[in-house]
Amino acid sequence: MALAQISEQTFEQEVLHSELPVMVEFGAEWCGPCKTVAPELAALAQELEGKAKIVTVDIDKSPMLARALGIQSVPTFVVFHNGQPAGGKAGAMKRAELRKLIEPFLPRTAGALKPEEVAELLKRGQISLVDTREAPVF
């Protein structure tokens, strides 16, 4: 699956106005690590289809955008949420690391809690665990 390549002209519409979180890979055609991470990004894009967008920006074709966002090395990954940069990291990464960058911004099923959120609520006494397994008939 080829990732959408966006430019300075399409950045606002594709990233800043997106209803989904967007991971942007800032790279370049001459960048070896960018080529190495491309299959990882494509697999992640397929995994997160409908939950997030993953796009690329060639810094040589969009230098003003790279400069405006302070991109100093490639590849650099920036996650945008609600039109704002919300996190990022430079350097080639495996799919699991890339997923960790965008995961906090993915839509969750209504009412779904992460284990650490449950632990915190238990600690504060705001919830109680109830065993709902069937008890033996007496």
GROMACS .gro file of N, CA and C in nm:
model
  414
    1MET      N    1   0.085  -0.119   0.000
    1MET     CA    2   0.000   0.000   0.000
    1MET      C    3   0.089   0.125   0.000
    2ALA      N    4   0.075   0.207  -0.101
    2ALA     CA    5   0.153   0.330  -0.110
    2ALA      C    6   0.089   0.437  -0.022
    3LEU      N    7   0.173   0.507   0.050
    3LEU     CA    8   0.123   0.614   0.137
    3LEU      C    9   0.099   0.739   0.054
    4ALA      N   10   0.000   0.816   0.095
    4ALA     CA   11  -0.028   0.943   0.028
    4ALA      C   12   0.086   1.040   0.056
    5GLN      N   13   0.136   1.102  -0.049
    5GLN     CA   14   0.239   1.204  -0.032
    5GLN      C   15   0.170   1.339  -0.043
    6ILE      N   16   0.190   1.421   0.059
    6ILE     CA   17   0.125   1.552   0.059
    6ILE      C   18   0.230   1.661   0.042
    7SER      N   19   0.184   1.779   0.009
    7SER     CA   20   0.273   1.891  -0.017
    7SER      C   21   0.232   2.010   0.068
    8GLU      N   22   0.306   2.118   0.052
    8GLU     CA   23   0.270   2.241   0.123
    8GLU      C   24   0.129   2.286   0.085
    9GLN      N   25   0.090   2.260  -0.040
    9GLN     CA   26  -0.041   2.303  -0.087
    9GLN      C   27  -0.154   2.218  -0.028
   10THR      N   28  -0.130   2.092  -0.001
   10THR     CA   29  -0.236   2.003   0.048
   10THR      C   30  -0.228   1.976   0.198
   11PHE      N   31  -0.124   2.025   0.264
   11PHE     CA   32  -0.101   1.995   0.405
   11PHE      C   33  -0.218   2.040   0.493
   12GLU      N   34  -0.263   2.161   0.475
   12GLU     CA   35  -0.371   2.214   0.560
   12GLU      C   36  -0.496   2.127   0.551
   13GLN      N   37  -0.538   2.095   0.429
   13GLN     CA   38  -0.659   2.015   0.410
   13GLN      C   39  -0.640   1.871   0.461
   14GLU      N   40  -0.530   1.808   0.424
   14GLU     CA   41  -0.509   1.666   0.455
   14GLU      C   42  -0.472   1.640   0.601
   15VAL      N   43  -0.405   1.736   0.664
   15VAL     CA   44  -0.355   1.714   0.800
   15VAL      C   45  -0.429   1.800   0.902
   16LEU      N   46  -0.424   1.929   0.886
   16LEU     CA   47  -0.479   2.019   0.987
   16LEU      C   48  -0.631   2.011   0.998
   17HIS      N   49  -0.700   1.979   0.888
   17HIS     CA   50  -0.846   1.970   0.890
   17HIS      C   51  -0.897   1.827   0.899
   18SER      N   52  -0.808   1.733   0.921
   18SER     CA   53  -0.849   1.593   0.930
   18SER      C   54  -0.923   1.566   1.060
   19GLU      N   55  -1.030   1.488   1.050
   19GLU     CA   56  -1.103   1.449   1.171
   19GLU      C   57  -1.032   1.335   1.243
   20LEU      N   58  -0.946   1.264   1.171
   20LEU     CA   59  -0.869   1.155   1.230
   20LEU      C   60  -0.731   1.206   1.270
   21PRO      N   61  -0.666   1.139   1.366
   21PRO     CA   62  -0.527   1.174   1.393
   21PRO      C   63  -0.443   1.142   1.269
   22VAL      N   64  -0.339   1.220   1.247
   22VAL     CA   65  -0.254   1.202   1.128
   22VAL      C   66  -0.109   1.191   1.170
   23MET      N   67  -0.042   1.085   1.124
   23MET     CA   68   0.103   1.074   1.142
   23MET      C   69   0.167   1.116   1.010
   24VAL      N   70   0.256   1.214   1.019
   24VAL     CA   71   0.326   1.263   0.901
   24VAL      C   72   0.471   1.220   0.910
   25GLU      N   73   0.518   1.151   0.806
   25GLU     CA   74   0.660   1.118   0.798
   25GLU      C   75   0.725   1.222   0.710
   26PHE      N   76   0.820   1.296   0.766
   26PHE     CA   77   0.898   1.391   0.689
   26PHE      C   78   1.023   1.317   0.644
   27GLY      N   79   1.039   1.305   0.513
   27GLY     CA   80   1.151   1.229   0.459
   27GLY      C   81   1.202   1.291   0.330
   28ALA      N   82   1.283   1.214   0.259
   28ALA     CA   83   1.338   1.259   0.131
   28ALA      C   84   1.372   1.136   0.047
   29GLU      N   85   1.375   1.155  -0.085
   29GLU     CA   86   1.404   1.042  -0.173
   29GLU      C   87   1.543   0.987  -0.151
   30TRP      N   88   1.639   1.069  -0.113
   30TRP     CA   89   1.777   1.027  -0.094
   30TRP      C   90   1.801   0.963   0.043
   31CYS      N   91   1.699   0.958   0.127
   31CYS     CA   92   1.712   0.912   0.267
   31CYS      C   93   1.700   0.759   0.275
   32GLY      N   94   1.811   0.692   0.306
   32GLY     CA   95   1.811   0.546   0.321
   32GLY      C   96   1.719   0.497   0.431
   33PRO      N   97   1.728   0.554   0.554
   33PRO     CA   98   1.640   0.509   0.661
   33PRO      C   99   1.491   0.529   0.628
   34CYS      N  100   1.459   0.630   0.547
   34CYS     CA  101   1.319   0.652   0.506
   34CYS      C  102   1.270   0.534   0.422
   35LYS      N  103   1.358   0.486   0.335
   35LYS     CA  104   1.322   0.370   0.252
   35LYS      C  105   1.306   0.245   0.338
   36THR      N  106   1.389   0.233   0.441
   36THR     CA  107   1.383   0.117   0.531
   36THR      C  108   1.252   0.115   0.608
   37VAL      N  109   1.206   0.232   0.652
   37VAL     CA  110   1.086   0.239   0.735
   37VAL      C  111   0.957   0.237   0.651
   38ALA      N  112   0.967   0.257   0.521
   38ALA     CA  113   0.848   0.264   0.435
   38ALA      C  114   0.755   0.143   0.449
   39PRO      N  115   0.807   0.018   0.448
   39PRO     CA  116   0.715  -0.096   0.464
   39PRO      C  117   0.648  -0.099   0.601
   40GLU      N  118   0.719  -0.055   0.704
   40GLU     CA  119   0.662  -0.049   0.840
   40GLU      C  120   0.546   0.051   0.843
   41LEU      N  121   0.567   0.166   0.781
   41LEU     CA  122   0.463   0.269   0.775
   41LEU      C  123   0.342   0.221   0.696
   42ALA      N  124   0.368   0.156   0.584
   42ALA     CA  125   0.259   0.107   0.499
   42ALA      C  126   0.176   0.003   0.574
   43ALA      N  127   0.242  -0.086   0.648
   43ALA     CA  128   0.171  -0.187   0.726
   43ALA      C  129   0.088  -0.122   0.836
   44LEU      N  130   0.145  -0.020   0.901
   44LEU     CA  131   0.072   0.050   1.007
   44LEU      C  132  -0.048   0.124   0.948
   45ALA      N  133  -0.030   0.186   0.833
   45ALA     CA  134  -0.141   0.257   0.768
   45ALA      C  135  -0.255   0.162   0.737
   46GLN      N  136  -0.222   0.042   0.693
   46GLN     CA  137  -0.325  -0.057   0.663
   46GLN      C  138  -0.394  -0.103   0.791
   47GLU      N  139  -0.315  -0.123   0.897
   47GLU     CA  140  -0.369  -0.167   1.026
   47GLU      C  141  -0.465  -0.062   1.085
   48LEU      N  142  -0.433   0.064   1.065
   48LEU     CA  143  -0.511   0.173   1.127
   48LEU      C  144  -0.610   0.238   1.032
   49GLU      N  145  -0.634   0.175   0.918
   49GLU     CA  146  -0.725   0.232   0.819
   49GLU      C  147  -0.861   0.263   0.883
   50GLY      N  148  -0.908   0.386   0.865
   50GLY     CA  149  -1.035   0.428   0.923
   50GLY      C  150  -1.022   0.484   1.063
   51LYS      N  151  -0.906   0.465   1.127
   51LYS     CA  152  -0.882   0.516   1.262
   51LYS      C  153  -0.781   0.629   1.264
   52ALA      N  154  -0.692   0.630   1.165
   52ALA     CA  155  -0.586   0.731   1.156
   52ALA      C  156  -0.539   0.740   1.012
   53LYS      N  157  -0.475   0.852   0.980
   53LYS     CA  158  -0.414   0.869   0.848
   53LYS      C  159  -0.263   0.872   0.866
   54ILE      N  160  -0.194   0.811   0.771
   54ILE     CA  161  -0.048   0.818   0.770
   54ILE      C  162  -0.007   0.867   0.632
   55VAL      N  163   0.068   0.977   0.631
   55VAL     CA  164   0.107   1.040   0.505
   55VAL      C  165   0.255   1.075   0.510
   56THR      N  166   0.310   1.108   0.394
   56THR     CA  167   0.451   1.148   0.388
   56THR      C  168   0.464   1.286   0.326
   57VAL      N  169   0.570   1.354   0.365
   57VAL     CA  170   0.605   1.484   0.308
   57VAL      C  171   0.752   1.476   0.268
   58ASP      N  172   0.782   1.506   0.142
   58ASP     CA  173   0.920   1.512   0.095
   58ASP      C  174   0.973   1.652   0.128
   59ILE      N  175   1.072   1.658   0.216
   59ILE     CA  176   1.121   1.790   0.261
   59ILE      C  177   1.187   1.869   0.149
   60ASP      N  178   1.237   1.799   0.046
   60ASP     CA  179   1.299   1.870  -0.066
   60ASP      C  180   1.193   1.936  -0.155
   61LYS      N  181   1.074   1.879  -0.157
   61LYS     CA  182   0.965   1.935  -0.237
   61LYS      C  183   0.878   2.032  -0.156
   62SER      N  184   0.889   2.025  -0.024
   62SER     CA  185   0.811   2.113   0.065
   62SER      C  186   0.902   2.173   0.173
   63PRO      N  187   1.006   2.247   0.132
   63PRO     CA  188   1.103   2.297   0.230
   63PRO      C  189   1.046   2.399   0.330
   64MET      N  190   0.950   2.481   0.285
   64MET     CA  191   0.894   2.580   0.377
   64MET      C  192   0.815   2.514   0.489
   65LEU      N  193   0.745   2.407   0.457
   65LEU     CA  194   0.668   2.332   0.557
   65LEU      C  195   0.763   2.268   0.658
   66ALA      N  196   0.868   2.204   0.608
   66ALA     CA  197   0.966   2.141   0.697
   66ALA      C  198   1.030   2.245   0.789
   67ARG      N  199   1.064   2.360   0.733
   67ARG     CA  200   1.126   2.467   0.812
   67ARG      C  201   1.028   2.520   0.917
   68ALA      N  202   0.903   2.540   0.877
   68ALA     CA  203   0.801   2.594   0.969
   68ALA      C  204   0.778   2.501   1.088
   69LEU      N  205   0.792   2.370   1.066
   69LEU     CA  206   0.769   2.273   1.173
   69LEU      C  207   0.898   2.234   1.245
   70GLY      N  208   1.009   2.295   1.207
   70GLY     CA  209   1.136   2.270   1.275
   70GLY      C  210   1.195   2.132   1.248
   71ILE      N  211   1.166   2.076   1.132
   71ILE     CA  212   1.220   1.945   1.097
   71ILE      C  213   1.368   1.960   1.065
   72GLN      N  214   1.453   1.889   1.141
   72GLN     CA  215   1.597   1.904   1.123
   72GLN      C  216   1.665   1.778   1.072
   73SER      N  217   1.595   1.665   1.076
   73SER     CA  218   1.654   1.540   1.026
   73SER      C  219   1.543   1.454   0.968
   74VAL      N  220   1.583   1.358   0.885
   74VAL     CA  221   1.486   1.267   0.826
   74VAL      C  222   1.529   1.123   0.852
   75PRO      N  223   1.435   1.035   0.876
   75PRO     CA  224   1.293   1.062   0.886
   75PRO      C  225   1.257   1.123   1.022
   76THR      N  226   1.159   1.208   1.022
   76THR     CA  227   1.099   1.260   1.145
   76THR      C  228   0.949   1.236   1.134
   77PHE      N  229   0.892   1.185   1.241
   77PHE     CA  230   0.749   1.154   1.245
   77PHE      C  231   0.680   1.250   1.340
   78VAL      N  232   0.574   1.314   1.293
   78VAL     CA  233   0.497   1.407   1.377
   78VAL      C  234   0.351   1.364   1.371
   79VAL      N  235   0.290   1.352   1.490
   79VAL     CA  236   0.148   1.317   1.499
   79VAL      C  237   0.069   1.445   1.520
   80PHE      N  238  -0.033   1.464   1.438
   80PHE     CA  239  -0.123   1.579   1.450
   80PHE      C  240  -0.258   1.529   1.499
   81HIS      N  241  -0.310   1.599   1.600
   81HIS     CA  242  -0.441   1.564   1.655
   81HIS      C  243  -0.520   1.693   1.669
   82ASN      N  244  -0.639   1.696   1.615
   82ASN     CA  245  -0.722   1.817   1.616
   82ASN      C  246  -0.648   1.936   1.557
   83GLY      N  247  -0.573   1.910   1.450
   83GLY     CA  248  -0.504   2.017   1.379
   83GLY      C  249  -0.378   2.069   1.443
   84GLN      N  250  -0.333   2.007   1.551
   84GLN     CA  251  -0.214   2.054   1.622
   84GLN      C  252  -0.110   1.943   1.631
   85PRO      N  253   0.020   1.978   1.626
   85PRO     CA  254   0.122   1.876   1.649
   85PRO      C  255   0.110   1.827   1.793
   86ALA      N  256   0.100   1.696   1.811
   86ALA     CA  257   0.075   1.641   1.944
   86ALA      C  258   0.187   1.548   1.992
   87GLY      N  259   0.283   1.522   1.908
   87GLY     CA  260   0.392   1.435   1.946
   87GLY      C  261   0.477   1.405   1.826
   88GLY      N  262   0.596   1.356   1.851
   88GLY     CA  263   0.681   1.323   1.738
   88GLY      C  264   0.813   1.266   1.783
   89LYS      N  265   0.886   1.216   1.684
   89LYS     CA  266   1.015   1.155   1.712
   89LYS      C  267   1.093   1.145   1.582
   90ALA      N  268   1.224   1.162   1.591
   90ALA     CA  269   1.310   1.151   1.473
   90ALA      C  270   1.378   1.015   1.472
   91GLY      N  271   1.407   0.968   1.352
   91GLY     CA  272   1.481   0.843   1.335
   91GLY      C  273   1.392   0.729   1.287
   92ALA      N  274   1.456   0.632   1.224
   92ALA     CA  275   1.383   0.514   1.174
   92ALA      C  276   1.334   0.432   1.292
   93MET      N  277   1.213   0.379   1.279
   93MET     CA  278   1.152   0.300   1.387
   93MET      C  279   1.078   0.181   1.329
   94LYS      N  280   1.059   0.082   1.413
   94LYS     CA  281   0.977  -0.034   1.378
   94LYS      C  282   0.830   0.003   1.394
   95ARG      N  283   0.744  -0.082   1.339
   95ARG     CA  284   0.600  -0.056   1.342
   95ARG      C  285   0.547  -0.038   1.484
   96ALA      N  286   0.594  -0.120   1.578
   96ALA     CA  287   0.545  -0.109   1.717
   96ALA      C  288   0.577   0.028   1.777
   97GLU      N  289   0.696   0.081   1.748
   97GLU     CA  290   0.734   0.213   1.800
   97GLU      C  291   0.649   0.322   1.735
   98LEU      N  292   0.627   0.308   1.605
   98LEU     CA  293   0.544   0.406   1.534
   98LEU      C  294   0.402   0.404   1.589
   99ARG      N  295   0.351   0.285   1.617
   99ARG     CA  296   0.215   0.271   1.671
   99ARG      C  297   0.205   0.340   1.807
  100LYS      N  298   0.310   0.326   1.889
  100LYS     CA  299   0.309   0.390   2.022
  100LYS      C  300   0.297   0.542   2.011
  101LEU      N  301   0.353   0.599   1.905
  101LEU     CA  302   0.344   0.745   1.887
  101LEU      C  303   0.201   0.791   1.862
  102ILE      N  304   0.127   0.715   1.784
  102ILE     CA  305  -0.007   0.759   1.744
  102ILE      C  306  -0.117   0.701   1.832
  103GLU      N  307  -0.087   0.593   1.903
  103GLU     CA  308  -0.189   0.522   1.980
  103GLU      C  309  -0.268   0.610   2.078
  104PRO      N  310  -0.205   0.701   2.152
  104PRO     CA  311  -0.283   0.783   2.246
  104PRO      C  312  -0.392   0.867   2.180
  105PHE      N  313  -0.382   0.887   2.049
  105PHE     CA  314  -0.475   0.974   1.979
  105PHE      C  315  -0.579   0.899   1.898
  106LEU      N  316  -0.572   0.766   1.899
  106LEU     CA  317  -0.667   0.686   1.823
  106LEU      C  318  -0.804   0.688   1.890
  107PRO      N  319  -0.910   0.687   1.812
  107PRO     CA  320  -1.044   0.682   1.872
  107PRO      C  321  -1.061   0.550   1.946
  108ARG      N  322  -1.124   0.558   2.061
  108ARG     CA  323  -1.150   0.437   2.141
  108ARG      C  324  -1.297   0.403   2.136
  109THR      N  325  -1.325   0.277   2.159
  109THR     CA  326  -1.463   0.233   2.170
  109THR      C  327  -1.524   0.305   2.290
  110ALA      N  328  -1.647   0.348   2.277
  110ALA     CA  329  -1.714   0.419   2.386
  110ALA      C  330  -1.704   0.338   2.514
  111GLY      N  331  -1.657   0.402   2.618
  111GLY     CA  332  -1.648   0.336   2.748
  111GLY      C  333  -1.524   0.253   2.769
  112ALA      N  334  -1.441   0.236   2.667
  112ALA     CA  335  -1.321   0.153   2.682
  112ALA      C  336  -1.218   0.224   2.767
  113LEU      N  337  -1.163   0.153   2.863
  113LEU     CA  338  -1.058   0.207   2.949
  113LEU      C  339  -0.931   0.127   2.928
  114LYS      N  340  -0.818   0.195   2.938
  114LYS     CA  341  -0.689   0.127   2.933
  114LYS      C  342  -0.662   0.068   3.071
  115PRO      N  343  -0.583  -0.039   3.079
  115PRO     CA  344  -0.553  -0.100   3.209
  115PRO      C  345  -0.498  -0.001   3.311
  116GLU      N  346  -0.410   0.090   3.268
  116GLU     CA  347  -0.354   0.186   3.363
  116GLU      C  348  -0.460   0.284   3.414
  117GLU      N  349  -0.562   0.313   3.332
  117GLU     CA  350  -0.672   0.399   3.376
  117GLU      C  351  -0.757   0.326   3.481
  118VAL      N  352  -0.782   0.197   3.459
  118VAL     CA  353  -0.857   0.117   3.557
  118VAL      C  354  -0.781   0.112   3.689
  119ALA      N  355  -0.650   0.089   3.682
  119ALA     CA  356  -0.567   0.083   3.803
  119ALA      C  357  -0.575   0.214   3.881
  120GLU      N  358  -0.568   0.326   3.810
  120GLU     CA  359  -0.574   0.456   3.876
  120GLU      C  360  -0.711   0.479   3.941
  121LEU      N  361  -0.818   0.442   3.873
  121LEU     CA  362  -0.953   0.457   3.930
  121LEU      C  363  -0.971   0.368   4.053
  122LEU      N  364  -0.917   0.247   4.048
  122LEU     CA  365  -0.922   0.158   4.164
  122LEU      C  366  -0.847   0.219   4.282
  123LYS      N  367  -0.729   0.271   4.253
  123LYS     CA  368  -0.645   0.331   4.358
  123LYS      C  369  -0.717   0.446   4.427
  124ARG      N  370  -0.790   0.525   4.349
  124ARG     CA  371  -0.863   0.640   4.405
  124ARG      C  372  -0.996   0.600   4.469
  125GLY      N  373  -1.032   0.472   4.456
  125GLY     CA  374  -1.158   0.426   4.513
  125GLY      C  375  -1.280   0.469   4.433
  126GLN      N  376  -1.259   0.506   4.308
  126GLN     CA  377  -1.369   0.554   4.226
  126GLN      C  378  -1.445   0.442   4.156
  127ILE      N  379  -1.387   0.322   4.153
  127ILE     CA  380  -1.456   0.206   4.098
  127ILE      C  381  -1.428   0.085   4.186
  128SER      N  382  -1.510  -0.015   4.175
  128SER     CA  383  -1.491  -0.141   4.246
  128SER      C  384  -1.502  -0.254   4.145
  129LEU      N  385  -1.425  -0.358   4.168
  129LEU     CA  386  -1.435  -0.475   4.082
  129LEU      C  387  -1.542  -0.567   4.136
  130VAL      N  388  -1.621  -0.623   4.047
  130VAL     CA  389  -1.728  -0.715   4.085
  130VAL      C  390  -1.710  -0.842   4.004
  131ASP      N  391  -1.709  -0.955   4.072
  131ASP     CA  392  -1.697  -1.084   4.006
  131ASP      C  393  -1.835  -1.124   3.954
  132THR      N  394  -1.848  -1.133   3.824
  132THR     CA  395  -1.979  -1.164   3.765
  132THR      C  396  -1.990  -1.309   3.719
  133ARG      N  397  -1.890  -1.388   3.756
  133ARG     CA  398  -1.899  -1.530   3.718
  133ARG      C  399  -2.010  -1.595   3.798
  134GLU      N  400  -2.070  -1.698   3.739
  134GLU     CA  401  -2.179  -1.768   3.807
  134GLU      C  402  -2.127  -1.838   3.932
  135ALA      N  403  -2.197  -1.815   4.041
  135ALA     CA  404  -2.161  -1.884   4.166
  135ALA      C  405  -2.224  -2.024   4.162
  136PRO      N  406  -2.162  -2.120   4.228
  136PRO     CA  407  -2.222  -2.253   4.232
  136PRO      C  408  -2.359  -2.247   4.301
  137VAL      N  409  -2.448  -2.329   4.254
  137VAL     CA  410  -2.582  -2.334   4.312
  137VAL      C  411  -2.573  -2.405   4.447
  138PHE      N  412  -2.628  -2.345   4.551
  138PHE     CA  413  -2.623  -2.404   4.686
  138PHE      C  414  -2.752  -2.473   4.718
   0.00000   0.00000   0.00000
